[in-house]
mmCIF file of C-alpha atoms and ligand atoms in Angstrom:
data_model
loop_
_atom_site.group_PDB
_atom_site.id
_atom_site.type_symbol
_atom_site.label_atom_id
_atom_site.label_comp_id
_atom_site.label_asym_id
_atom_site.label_seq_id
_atom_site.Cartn_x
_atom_site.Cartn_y
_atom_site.Cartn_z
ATOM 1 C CA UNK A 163 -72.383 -108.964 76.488
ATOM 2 C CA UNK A 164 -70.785 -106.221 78.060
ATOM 3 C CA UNK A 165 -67.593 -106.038 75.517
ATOM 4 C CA UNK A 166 -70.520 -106.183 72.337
ATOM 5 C CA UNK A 167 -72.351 -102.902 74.536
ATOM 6 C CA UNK A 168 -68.866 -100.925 75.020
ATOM 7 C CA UNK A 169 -67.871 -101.293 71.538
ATOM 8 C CA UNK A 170 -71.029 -100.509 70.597
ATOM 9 C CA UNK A 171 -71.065 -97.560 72.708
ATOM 10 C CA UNK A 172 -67.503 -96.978 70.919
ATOM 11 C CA UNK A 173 -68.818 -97.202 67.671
ATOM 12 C CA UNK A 174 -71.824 -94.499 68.063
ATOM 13 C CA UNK A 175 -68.967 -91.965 69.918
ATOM 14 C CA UNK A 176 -67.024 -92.595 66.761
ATOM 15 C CA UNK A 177 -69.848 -91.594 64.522
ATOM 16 C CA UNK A 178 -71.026 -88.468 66.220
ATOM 17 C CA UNK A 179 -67.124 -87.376 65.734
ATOM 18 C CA UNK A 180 -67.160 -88.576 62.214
ATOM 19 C CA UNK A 181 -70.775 -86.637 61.992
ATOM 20 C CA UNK A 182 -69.885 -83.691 63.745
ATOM 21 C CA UNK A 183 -66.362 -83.397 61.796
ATOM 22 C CA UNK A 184 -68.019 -83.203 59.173
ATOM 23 C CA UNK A 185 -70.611 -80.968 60.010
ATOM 24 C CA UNK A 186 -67.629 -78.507 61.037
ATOM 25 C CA UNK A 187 -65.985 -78.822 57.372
ATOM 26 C CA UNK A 188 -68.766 -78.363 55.731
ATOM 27 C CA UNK A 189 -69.371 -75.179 57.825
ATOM 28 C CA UNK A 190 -65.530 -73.989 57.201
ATOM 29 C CA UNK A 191 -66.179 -74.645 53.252
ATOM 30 C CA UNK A 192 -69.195 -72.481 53.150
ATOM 31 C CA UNK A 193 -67.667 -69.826 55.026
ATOM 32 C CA UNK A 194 -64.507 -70.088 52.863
ATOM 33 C CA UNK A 195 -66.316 -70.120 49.602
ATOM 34 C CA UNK A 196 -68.562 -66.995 50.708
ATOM 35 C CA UNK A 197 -65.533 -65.491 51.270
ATOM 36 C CA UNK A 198 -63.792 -65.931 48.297
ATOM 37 C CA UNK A 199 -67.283 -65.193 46.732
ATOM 38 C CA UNK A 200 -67.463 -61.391 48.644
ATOM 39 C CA UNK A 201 -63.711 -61.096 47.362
ATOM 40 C CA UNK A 202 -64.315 -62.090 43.620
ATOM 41 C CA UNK A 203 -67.214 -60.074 43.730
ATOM 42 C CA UNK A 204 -65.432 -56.623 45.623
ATOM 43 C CA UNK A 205 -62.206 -57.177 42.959
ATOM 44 C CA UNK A 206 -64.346 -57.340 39.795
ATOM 45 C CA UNK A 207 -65.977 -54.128 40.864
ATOM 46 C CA UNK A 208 -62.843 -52.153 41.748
ATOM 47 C CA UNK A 209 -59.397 -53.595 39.899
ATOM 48 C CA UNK A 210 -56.068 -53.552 41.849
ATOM 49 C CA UNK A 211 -55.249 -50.494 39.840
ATOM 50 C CA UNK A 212 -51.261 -49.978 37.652
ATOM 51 C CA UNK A 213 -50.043 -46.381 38.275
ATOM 52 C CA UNK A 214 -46.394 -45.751 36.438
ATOM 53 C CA UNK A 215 -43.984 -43.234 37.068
ATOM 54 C CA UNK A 216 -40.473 -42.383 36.249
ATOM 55 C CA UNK A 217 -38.971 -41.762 39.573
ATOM 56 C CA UNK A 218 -35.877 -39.931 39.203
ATOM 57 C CA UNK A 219 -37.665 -36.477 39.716
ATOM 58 C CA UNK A 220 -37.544 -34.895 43.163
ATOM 59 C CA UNK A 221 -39.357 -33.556 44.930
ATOM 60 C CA UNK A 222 -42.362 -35.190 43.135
ATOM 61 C CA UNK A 223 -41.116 -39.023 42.792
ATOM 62 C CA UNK A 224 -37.925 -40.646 43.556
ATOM 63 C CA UNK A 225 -36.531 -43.622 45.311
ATOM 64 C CA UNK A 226 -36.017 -43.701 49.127
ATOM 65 C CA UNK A 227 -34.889 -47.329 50.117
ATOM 66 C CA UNK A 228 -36.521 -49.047 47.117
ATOM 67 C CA UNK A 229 -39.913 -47.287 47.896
ATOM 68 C CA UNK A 230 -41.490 -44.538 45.574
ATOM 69 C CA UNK A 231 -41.969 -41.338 47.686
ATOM 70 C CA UNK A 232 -42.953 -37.270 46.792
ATOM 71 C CA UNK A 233 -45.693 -35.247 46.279
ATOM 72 C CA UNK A 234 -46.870 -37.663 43.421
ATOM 73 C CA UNK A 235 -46.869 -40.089 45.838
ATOM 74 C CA UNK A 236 -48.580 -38.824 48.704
ATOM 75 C CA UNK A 237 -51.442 -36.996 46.672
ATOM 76 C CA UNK A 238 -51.727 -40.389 44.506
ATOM 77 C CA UNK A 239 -52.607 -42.291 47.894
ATOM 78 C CA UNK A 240 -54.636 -39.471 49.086
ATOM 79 C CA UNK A 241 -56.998 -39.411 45.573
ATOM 80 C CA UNK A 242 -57.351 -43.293 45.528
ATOM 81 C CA UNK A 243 -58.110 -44.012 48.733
ATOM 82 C CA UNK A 244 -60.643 -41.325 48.665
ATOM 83 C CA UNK A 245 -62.170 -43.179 45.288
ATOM 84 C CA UNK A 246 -61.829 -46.308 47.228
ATOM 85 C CA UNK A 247 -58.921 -48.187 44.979
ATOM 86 C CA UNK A 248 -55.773 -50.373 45.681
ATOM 87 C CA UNK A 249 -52.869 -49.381 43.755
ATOM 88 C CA UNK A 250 -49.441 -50.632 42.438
ATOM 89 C CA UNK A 251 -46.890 -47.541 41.543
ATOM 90 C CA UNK A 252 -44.704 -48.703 39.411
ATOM 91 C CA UNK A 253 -41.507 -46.837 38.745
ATOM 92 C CA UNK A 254 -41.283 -48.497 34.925
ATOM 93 C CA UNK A 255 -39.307 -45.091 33.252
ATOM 94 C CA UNK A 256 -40.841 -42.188 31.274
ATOM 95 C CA UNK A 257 -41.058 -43.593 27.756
ATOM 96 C CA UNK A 258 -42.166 -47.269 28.795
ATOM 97 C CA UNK A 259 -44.936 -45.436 30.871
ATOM 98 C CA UNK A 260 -46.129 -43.340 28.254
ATOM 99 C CA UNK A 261 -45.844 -46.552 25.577
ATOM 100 C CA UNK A 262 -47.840 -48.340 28.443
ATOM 101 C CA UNK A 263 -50.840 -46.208 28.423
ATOM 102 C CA UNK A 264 -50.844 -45.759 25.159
ATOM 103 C CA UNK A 265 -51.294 -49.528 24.613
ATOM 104 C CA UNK A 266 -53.891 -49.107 27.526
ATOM 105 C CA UNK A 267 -51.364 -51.913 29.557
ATOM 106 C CA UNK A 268 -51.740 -49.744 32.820
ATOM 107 C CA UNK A 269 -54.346 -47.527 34.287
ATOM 108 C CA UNK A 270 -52.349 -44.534 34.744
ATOM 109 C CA UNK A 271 -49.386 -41.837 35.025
ATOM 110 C CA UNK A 272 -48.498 -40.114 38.168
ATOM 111 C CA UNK A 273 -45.112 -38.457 37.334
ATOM 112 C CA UNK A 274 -45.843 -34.640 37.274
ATOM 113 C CA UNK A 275 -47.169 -35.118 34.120
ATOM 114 C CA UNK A 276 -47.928 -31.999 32.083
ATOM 115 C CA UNK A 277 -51.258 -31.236 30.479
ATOM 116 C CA UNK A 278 -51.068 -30.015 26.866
ATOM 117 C CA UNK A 279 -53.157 -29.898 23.325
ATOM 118 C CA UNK A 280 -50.561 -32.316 22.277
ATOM 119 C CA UNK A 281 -50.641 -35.399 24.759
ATOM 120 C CA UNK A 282 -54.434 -34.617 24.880
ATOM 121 C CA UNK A 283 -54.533 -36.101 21.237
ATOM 122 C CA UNK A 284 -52.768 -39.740 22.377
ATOM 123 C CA UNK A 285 -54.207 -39.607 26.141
ATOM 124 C CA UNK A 286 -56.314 -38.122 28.759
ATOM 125 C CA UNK A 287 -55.936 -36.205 31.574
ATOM 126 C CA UNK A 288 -57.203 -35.422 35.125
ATOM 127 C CA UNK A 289 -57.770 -32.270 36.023
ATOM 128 C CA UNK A 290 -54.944 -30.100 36.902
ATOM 129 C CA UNK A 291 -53.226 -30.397 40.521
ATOM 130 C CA UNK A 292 -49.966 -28.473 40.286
ATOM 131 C CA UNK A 293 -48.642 -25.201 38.523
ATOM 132 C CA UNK A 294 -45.383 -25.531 37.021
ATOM 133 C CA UNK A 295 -42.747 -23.734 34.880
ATOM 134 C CA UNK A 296 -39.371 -24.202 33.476
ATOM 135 C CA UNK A 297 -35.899 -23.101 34.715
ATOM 136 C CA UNK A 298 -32.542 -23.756 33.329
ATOM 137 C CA UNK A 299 -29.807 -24.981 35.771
ATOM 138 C CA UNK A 300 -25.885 -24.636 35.353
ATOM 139 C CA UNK A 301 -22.806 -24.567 36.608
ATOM 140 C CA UNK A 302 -22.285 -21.529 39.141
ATOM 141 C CA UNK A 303 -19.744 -18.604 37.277
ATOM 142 C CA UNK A 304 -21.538 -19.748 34.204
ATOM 143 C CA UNK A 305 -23.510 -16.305 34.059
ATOM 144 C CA UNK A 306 -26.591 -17.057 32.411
ATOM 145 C CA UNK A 307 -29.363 -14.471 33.008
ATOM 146 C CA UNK A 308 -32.411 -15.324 30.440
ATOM 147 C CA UNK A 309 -33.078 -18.143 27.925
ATOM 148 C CA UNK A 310 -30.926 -16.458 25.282
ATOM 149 C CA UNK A 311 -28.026 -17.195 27.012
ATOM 150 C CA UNK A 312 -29.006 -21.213 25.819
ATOM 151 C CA UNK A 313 -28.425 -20.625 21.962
ATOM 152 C CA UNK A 314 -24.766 -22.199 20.724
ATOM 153 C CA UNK A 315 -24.508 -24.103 24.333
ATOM 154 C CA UNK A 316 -25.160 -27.653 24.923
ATOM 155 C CA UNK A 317 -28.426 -27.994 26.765
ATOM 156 C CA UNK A 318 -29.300 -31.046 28.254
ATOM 157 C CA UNK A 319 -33.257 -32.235 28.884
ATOM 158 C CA UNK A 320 -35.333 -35.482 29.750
ATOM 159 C CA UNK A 321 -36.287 -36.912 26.428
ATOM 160 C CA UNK A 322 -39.966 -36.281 25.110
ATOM 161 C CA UNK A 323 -40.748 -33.793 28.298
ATOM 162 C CA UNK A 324 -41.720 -30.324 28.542
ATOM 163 C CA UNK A 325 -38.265 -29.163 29.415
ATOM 164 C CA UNK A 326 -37.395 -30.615 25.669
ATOM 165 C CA UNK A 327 -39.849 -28.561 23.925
ATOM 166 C CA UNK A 328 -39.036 -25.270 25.839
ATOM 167 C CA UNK A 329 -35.581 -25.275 24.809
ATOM 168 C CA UNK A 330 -36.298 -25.922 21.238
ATOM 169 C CA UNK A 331 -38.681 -23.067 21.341
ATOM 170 C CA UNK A 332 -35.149 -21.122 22.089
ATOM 171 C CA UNK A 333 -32.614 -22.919 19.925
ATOM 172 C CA UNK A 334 -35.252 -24.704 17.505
ATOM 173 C CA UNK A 335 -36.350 -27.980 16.843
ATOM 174 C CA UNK A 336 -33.657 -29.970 15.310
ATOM 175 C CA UNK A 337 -30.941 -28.445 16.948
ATOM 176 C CA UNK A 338 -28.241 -30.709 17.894
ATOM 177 C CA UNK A 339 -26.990 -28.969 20.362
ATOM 178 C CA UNK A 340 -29.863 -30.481 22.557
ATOM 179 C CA UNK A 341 -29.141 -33.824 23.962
ATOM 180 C CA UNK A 342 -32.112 -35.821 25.231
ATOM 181 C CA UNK A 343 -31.461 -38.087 28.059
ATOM 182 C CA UNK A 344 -33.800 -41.028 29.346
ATOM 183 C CA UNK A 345 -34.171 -38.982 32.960
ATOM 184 C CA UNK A 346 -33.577 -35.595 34.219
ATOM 185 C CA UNK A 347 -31.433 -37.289 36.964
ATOM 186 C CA UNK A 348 -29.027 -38.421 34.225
ATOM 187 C CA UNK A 349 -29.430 -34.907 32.582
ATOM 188 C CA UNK A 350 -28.399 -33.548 35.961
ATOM 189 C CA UNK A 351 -25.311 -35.974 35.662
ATOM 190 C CA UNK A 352 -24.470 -34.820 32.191
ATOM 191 C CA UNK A 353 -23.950 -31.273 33.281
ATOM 192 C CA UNK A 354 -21.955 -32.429 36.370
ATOM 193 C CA UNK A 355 -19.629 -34.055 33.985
ATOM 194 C CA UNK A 356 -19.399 -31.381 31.477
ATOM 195 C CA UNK A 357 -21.493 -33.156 28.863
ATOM 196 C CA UNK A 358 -23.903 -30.084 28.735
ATOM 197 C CA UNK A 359 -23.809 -26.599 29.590
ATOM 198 C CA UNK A 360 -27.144 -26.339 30.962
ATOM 199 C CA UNK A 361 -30.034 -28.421 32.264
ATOM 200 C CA UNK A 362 -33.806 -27.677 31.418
ATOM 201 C CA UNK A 363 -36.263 -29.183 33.592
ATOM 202 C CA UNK A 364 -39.426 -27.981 35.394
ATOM 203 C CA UNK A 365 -38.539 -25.345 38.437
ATOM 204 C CA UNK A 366 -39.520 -27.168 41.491
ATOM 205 C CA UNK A 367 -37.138 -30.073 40.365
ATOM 206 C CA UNK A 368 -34.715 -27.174 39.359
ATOM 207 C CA UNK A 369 -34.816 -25.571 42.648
ATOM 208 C CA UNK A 370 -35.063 -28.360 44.828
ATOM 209 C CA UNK A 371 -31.621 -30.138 42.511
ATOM 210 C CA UNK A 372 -29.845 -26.957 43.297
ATOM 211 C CA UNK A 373 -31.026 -26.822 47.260
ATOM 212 C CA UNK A 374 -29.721 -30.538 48.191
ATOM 213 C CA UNK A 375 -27.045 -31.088 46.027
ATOM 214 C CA UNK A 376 -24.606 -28.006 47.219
ATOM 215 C CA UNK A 377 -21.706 -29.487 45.868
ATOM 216 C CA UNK A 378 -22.200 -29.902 42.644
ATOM 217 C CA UNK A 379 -22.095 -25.868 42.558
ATOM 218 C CA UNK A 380 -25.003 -25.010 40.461
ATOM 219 C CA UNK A 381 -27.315 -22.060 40.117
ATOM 220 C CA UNK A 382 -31.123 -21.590 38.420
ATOM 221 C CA UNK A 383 -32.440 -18.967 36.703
ATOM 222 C CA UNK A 384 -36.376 -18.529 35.194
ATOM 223 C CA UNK A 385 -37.285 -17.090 31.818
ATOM 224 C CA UNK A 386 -40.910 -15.788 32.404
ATOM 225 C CA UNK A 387 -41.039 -14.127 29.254
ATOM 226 C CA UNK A 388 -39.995 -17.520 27.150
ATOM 227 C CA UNK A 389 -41.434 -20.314 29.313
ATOM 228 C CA UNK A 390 -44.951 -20.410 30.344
ATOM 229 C CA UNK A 391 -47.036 -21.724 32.996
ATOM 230 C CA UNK A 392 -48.112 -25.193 32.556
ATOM 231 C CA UNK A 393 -49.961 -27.730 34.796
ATOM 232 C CA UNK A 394 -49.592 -31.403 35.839
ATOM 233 C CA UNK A 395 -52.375 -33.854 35.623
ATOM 234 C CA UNK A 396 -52.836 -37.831 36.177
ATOM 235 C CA UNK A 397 -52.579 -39.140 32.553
ATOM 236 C CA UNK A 398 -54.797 -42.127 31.222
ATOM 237 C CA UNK A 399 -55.052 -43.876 28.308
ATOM 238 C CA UNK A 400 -57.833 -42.593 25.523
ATOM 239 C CA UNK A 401 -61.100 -43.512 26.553
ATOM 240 C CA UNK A 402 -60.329 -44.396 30.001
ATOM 241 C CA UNK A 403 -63.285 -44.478 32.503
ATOM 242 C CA UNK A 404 -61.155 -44.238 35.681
ATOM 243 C CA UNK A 405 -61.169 -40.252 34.514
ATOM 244 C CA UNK A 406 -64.495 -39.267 35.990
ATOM 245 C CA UNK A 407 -63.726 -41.280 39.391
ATOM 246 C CA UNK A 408 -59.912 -40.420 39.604
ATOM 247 C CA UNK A 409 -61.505 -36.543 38.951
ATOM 248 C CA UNK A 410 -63.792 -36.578 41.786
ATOM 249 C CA UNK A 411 -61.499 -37.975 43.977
ATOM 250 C CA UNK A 412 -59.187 -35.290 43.109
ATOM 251 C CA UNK A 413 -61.301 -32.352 43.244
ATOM 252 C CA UNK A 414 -62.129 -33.632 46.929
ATOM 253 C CA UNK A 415 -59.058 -34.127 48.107
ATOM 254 C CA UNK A 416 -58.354 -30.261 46.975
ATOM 255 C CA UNK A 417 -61.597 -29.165 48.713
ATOM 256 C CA UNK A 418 -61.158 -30.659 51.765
ATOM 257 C CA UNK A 419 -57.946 -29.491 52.633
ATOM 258 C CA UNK A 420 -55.838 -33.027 52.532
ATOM 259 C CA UNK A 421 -53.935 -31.488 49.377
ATOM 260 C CA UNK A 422 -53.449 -28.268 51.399
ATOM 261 C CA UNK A 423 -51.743 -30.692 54.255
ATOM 262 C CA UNK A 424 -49.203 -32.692 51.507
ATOM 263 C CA UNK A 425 -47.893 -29.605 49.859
ATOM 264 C CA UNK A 426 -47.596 -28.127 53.071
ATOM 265 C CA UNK A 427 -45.920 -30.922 54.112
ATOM 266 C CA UNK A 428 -43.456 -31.218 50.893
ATOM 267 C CA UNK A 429 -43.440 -27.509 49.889
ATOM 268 C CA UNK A 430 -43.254 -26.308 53.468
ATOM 269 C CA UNK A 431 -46.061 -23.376 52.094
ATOM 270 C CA UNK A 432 -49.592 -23.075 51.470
ATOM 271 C CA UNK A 433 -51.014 -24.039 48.104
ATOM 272 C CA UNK A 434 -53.074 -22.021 46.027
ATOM 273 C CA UNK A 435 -56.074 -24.097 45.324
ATOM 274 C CA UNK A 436 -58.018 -21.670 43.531
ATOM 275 C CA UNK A 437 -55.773 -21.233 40.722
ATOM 276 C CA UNK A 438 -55.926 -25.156 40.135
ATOM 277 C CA UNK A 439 -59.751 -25.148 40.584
ATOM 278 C CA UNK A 440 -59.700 -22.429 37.766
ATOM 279 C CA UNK A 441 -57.774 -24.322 35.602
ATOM 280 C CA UNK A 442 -59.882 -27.018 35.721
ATOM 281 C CA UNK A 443 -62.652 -24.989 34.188
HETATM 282 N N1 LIG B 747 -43.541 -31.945 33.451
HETATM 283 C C1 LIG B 747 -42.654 -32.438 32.444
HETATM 284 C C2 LIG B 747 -43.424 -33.137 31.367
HETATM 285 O O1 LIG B 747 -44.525 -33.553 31.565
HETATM 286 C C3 LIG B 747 -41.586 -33.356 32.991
HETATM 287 C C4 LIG B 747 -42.085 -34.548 33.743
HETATM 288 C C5 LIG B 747 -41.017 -35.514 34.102
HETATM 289 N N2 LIG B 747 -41.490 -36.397 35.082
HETATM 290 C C6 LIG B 747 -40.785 -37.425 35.614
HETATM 291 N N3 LIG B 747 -41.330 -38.130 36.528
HETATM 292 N N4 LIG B 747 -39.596 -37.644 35.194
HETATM 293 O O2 LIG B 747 -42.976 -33.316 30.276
#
C-alpha cells in the first residue's frame, strides 16, 4: 500500500517537472522567436550598410593598428549614427571601390571623394562636406614656385583622382611624363626614390605628408591660379536611395556643431560651415 502511494506520489512530482519543463521551453522558444522576429524585422528596414575607402590618405583615412581612422572616419560614424545605420568601412583600394559602386556591390564611398560633372554621370553624390585644392610636393632644393615648373618633369599622381587631372591640365593629357600609381602613399614613395620629380595630390594630404614625414625632406607649394577649389562628397552608386537619408544626416551633423568638434579635433581649427552649406545649394 504505502510503496504503490509513494511511487505514486513520485510519479505526479515527476509530471509536474516534466509539465512545468515544458511550460518553461515553450516560454524560452517564444521569447527567442520574438526576438529573432524584432531582429529580422529592424535588419530588413535598415541594412548593415558597405562603406569603401582607399586608406592610404592622411589625414582623412589611413591605417592605425589594422583599424581605419581620419576625418572620413570620424564624420562617417558621426552621419550614420545620426541616420540610425550600422556600418562596415572597408578599406578595398580606390579603383575596386569605385568598380564596386558602380556595379552597385556596396552602398558607398567615404575616401575624400571629389564632386565633379564627370563622376556625377557614373555616380551620385552627397552634398559637399570639405573644401579642397591641389598642391604639388617635392624634394626640398628642388625650387619649384608655380605649376609651370611641372612641364618636362616626372610628376607622379594617384591613378583616376583629381590630382591626375590637374596635372594634365598643365602638361596635357597623354603626357607620359605622368605616372599614375594605385595610391598617393605609393606616389609619395615614388618621389622618395627618385621615380618622380613631383607629387600631385590634394593639399591637406600635401601638407599634412610634408608635416610628419620630416625626413624625407620635402616642401609644397599651391598654384591658385591653375588648380581650383573642389569639394568632397560621400559617393553612391546611380540611383541610390541612401542619398536623401545619408544627406540629412549630413546636413545635421554640420548644423549642430558635431562636424565643427571633428575638424576641430583633426584640423586643430574651426571649420567654415557656411561655405559647405553654400555649396550645397
Ligand atoms: N580628392 C581626390 C579625388 O577624388 C583624391 C581622393 C583620394 N582618396 C583616397 N582615399 N585615396 O580624386
Amino acid at each position: 500500500m504505502m510503496n504503490k502511494y509513494v511511487s505514486g506520489l513520485y510519479l505526479t512530482l515527476i509530471m509536474i517537472g516534466l509539465l512545468f519543463l515544458a511550460a518553461c521551453g515553450t516560454a524560452d522558444d517564444a521569447t527567442a522567436d520574438s526576438n529573432a522576429e524584432g531582429q529580422a524585422e529592424e535588419n530588413a528596414e535598415k541594412p548593415v550598410l558597405r562603406v569603401g575607402t582607399e586608406a592610404t590618405f592622411a589625414p582623412f583615412e589611413f591605417l592605425e593598428k589594422g583599424e581605419i581612422v581620419g576625418f572620413d572616419a570620424d564624420l562617417l560614424d558621426a552621419v550614420l549614427t545620426e541616420a540610425g545605420y550600422e556600418y562596415e568601412y572597408e578599406n578595398v583600394g580606390w579603383d575596386p571601390m569605385m568598380a564596386s559602386l558602380q556595379n552597385k556591390d556596396m552602398d558607398f564611398g567615404a575616401a575624400a571623394i571629389t564632386i565633379n560633372d564627370d563622376r556625377k554621370q557614373t555616380y551620385d553624390f552627397s552634398v559637399p562636406y570639405f573644401k579642397s585644392t591641389h598642391m604639388i610636393v617635392f624634394n626640398e632644393g628642388a625650387g619649384f614656385t608655380s605649376a609651370k615648373d611641372l612641364e618636362g618633369i616626372k610628376i607622379g599622381v594617384q591613378n583616376g583622382t583629381t590630382g591626375e587631372s590637374a596635372a594634365e591640365k598643365v602638361v596635357g593629357e597623354k603626357n607620359s611624363n605622368i605616372l599614375k600609381y594605385d595610391s598617393t602613399a605609393v606616389a609619395f614613395l615614388a618621389l622618395k626614390n627618385g621615380d618622380v620629380d613631383a607629387v600631385v595630390t590634394d593639399n591637406v594630404v600635401a601638407d599634412e605628408y610634408v608635416e610628419k614625414n620630416p625626413d624625407a625632406n620635402v616642401e609644397a607649394i599651391t598654384d591658385d591660379e591653375t588648380f581650383s577649389a573642389e569639394y568632397y562628397g560621400f559617393m553612391f552608386p546611380k540611383g541610390s536611395e541612401l542619398v536623401a537619408e545619408v544627406d540629412a544626416a549630413l546636413t545635421t551633423v554640420i548644423e549642430n556643431g558635431t562636424y565643427a568638434k571633428i575638424y576641430k579635433e583633426w584640423f586643430g581649427a574651426e571649420p567654415n560651415t557656411d561655405v559647405l552649406l553654400e555649396a550645397a545649394e
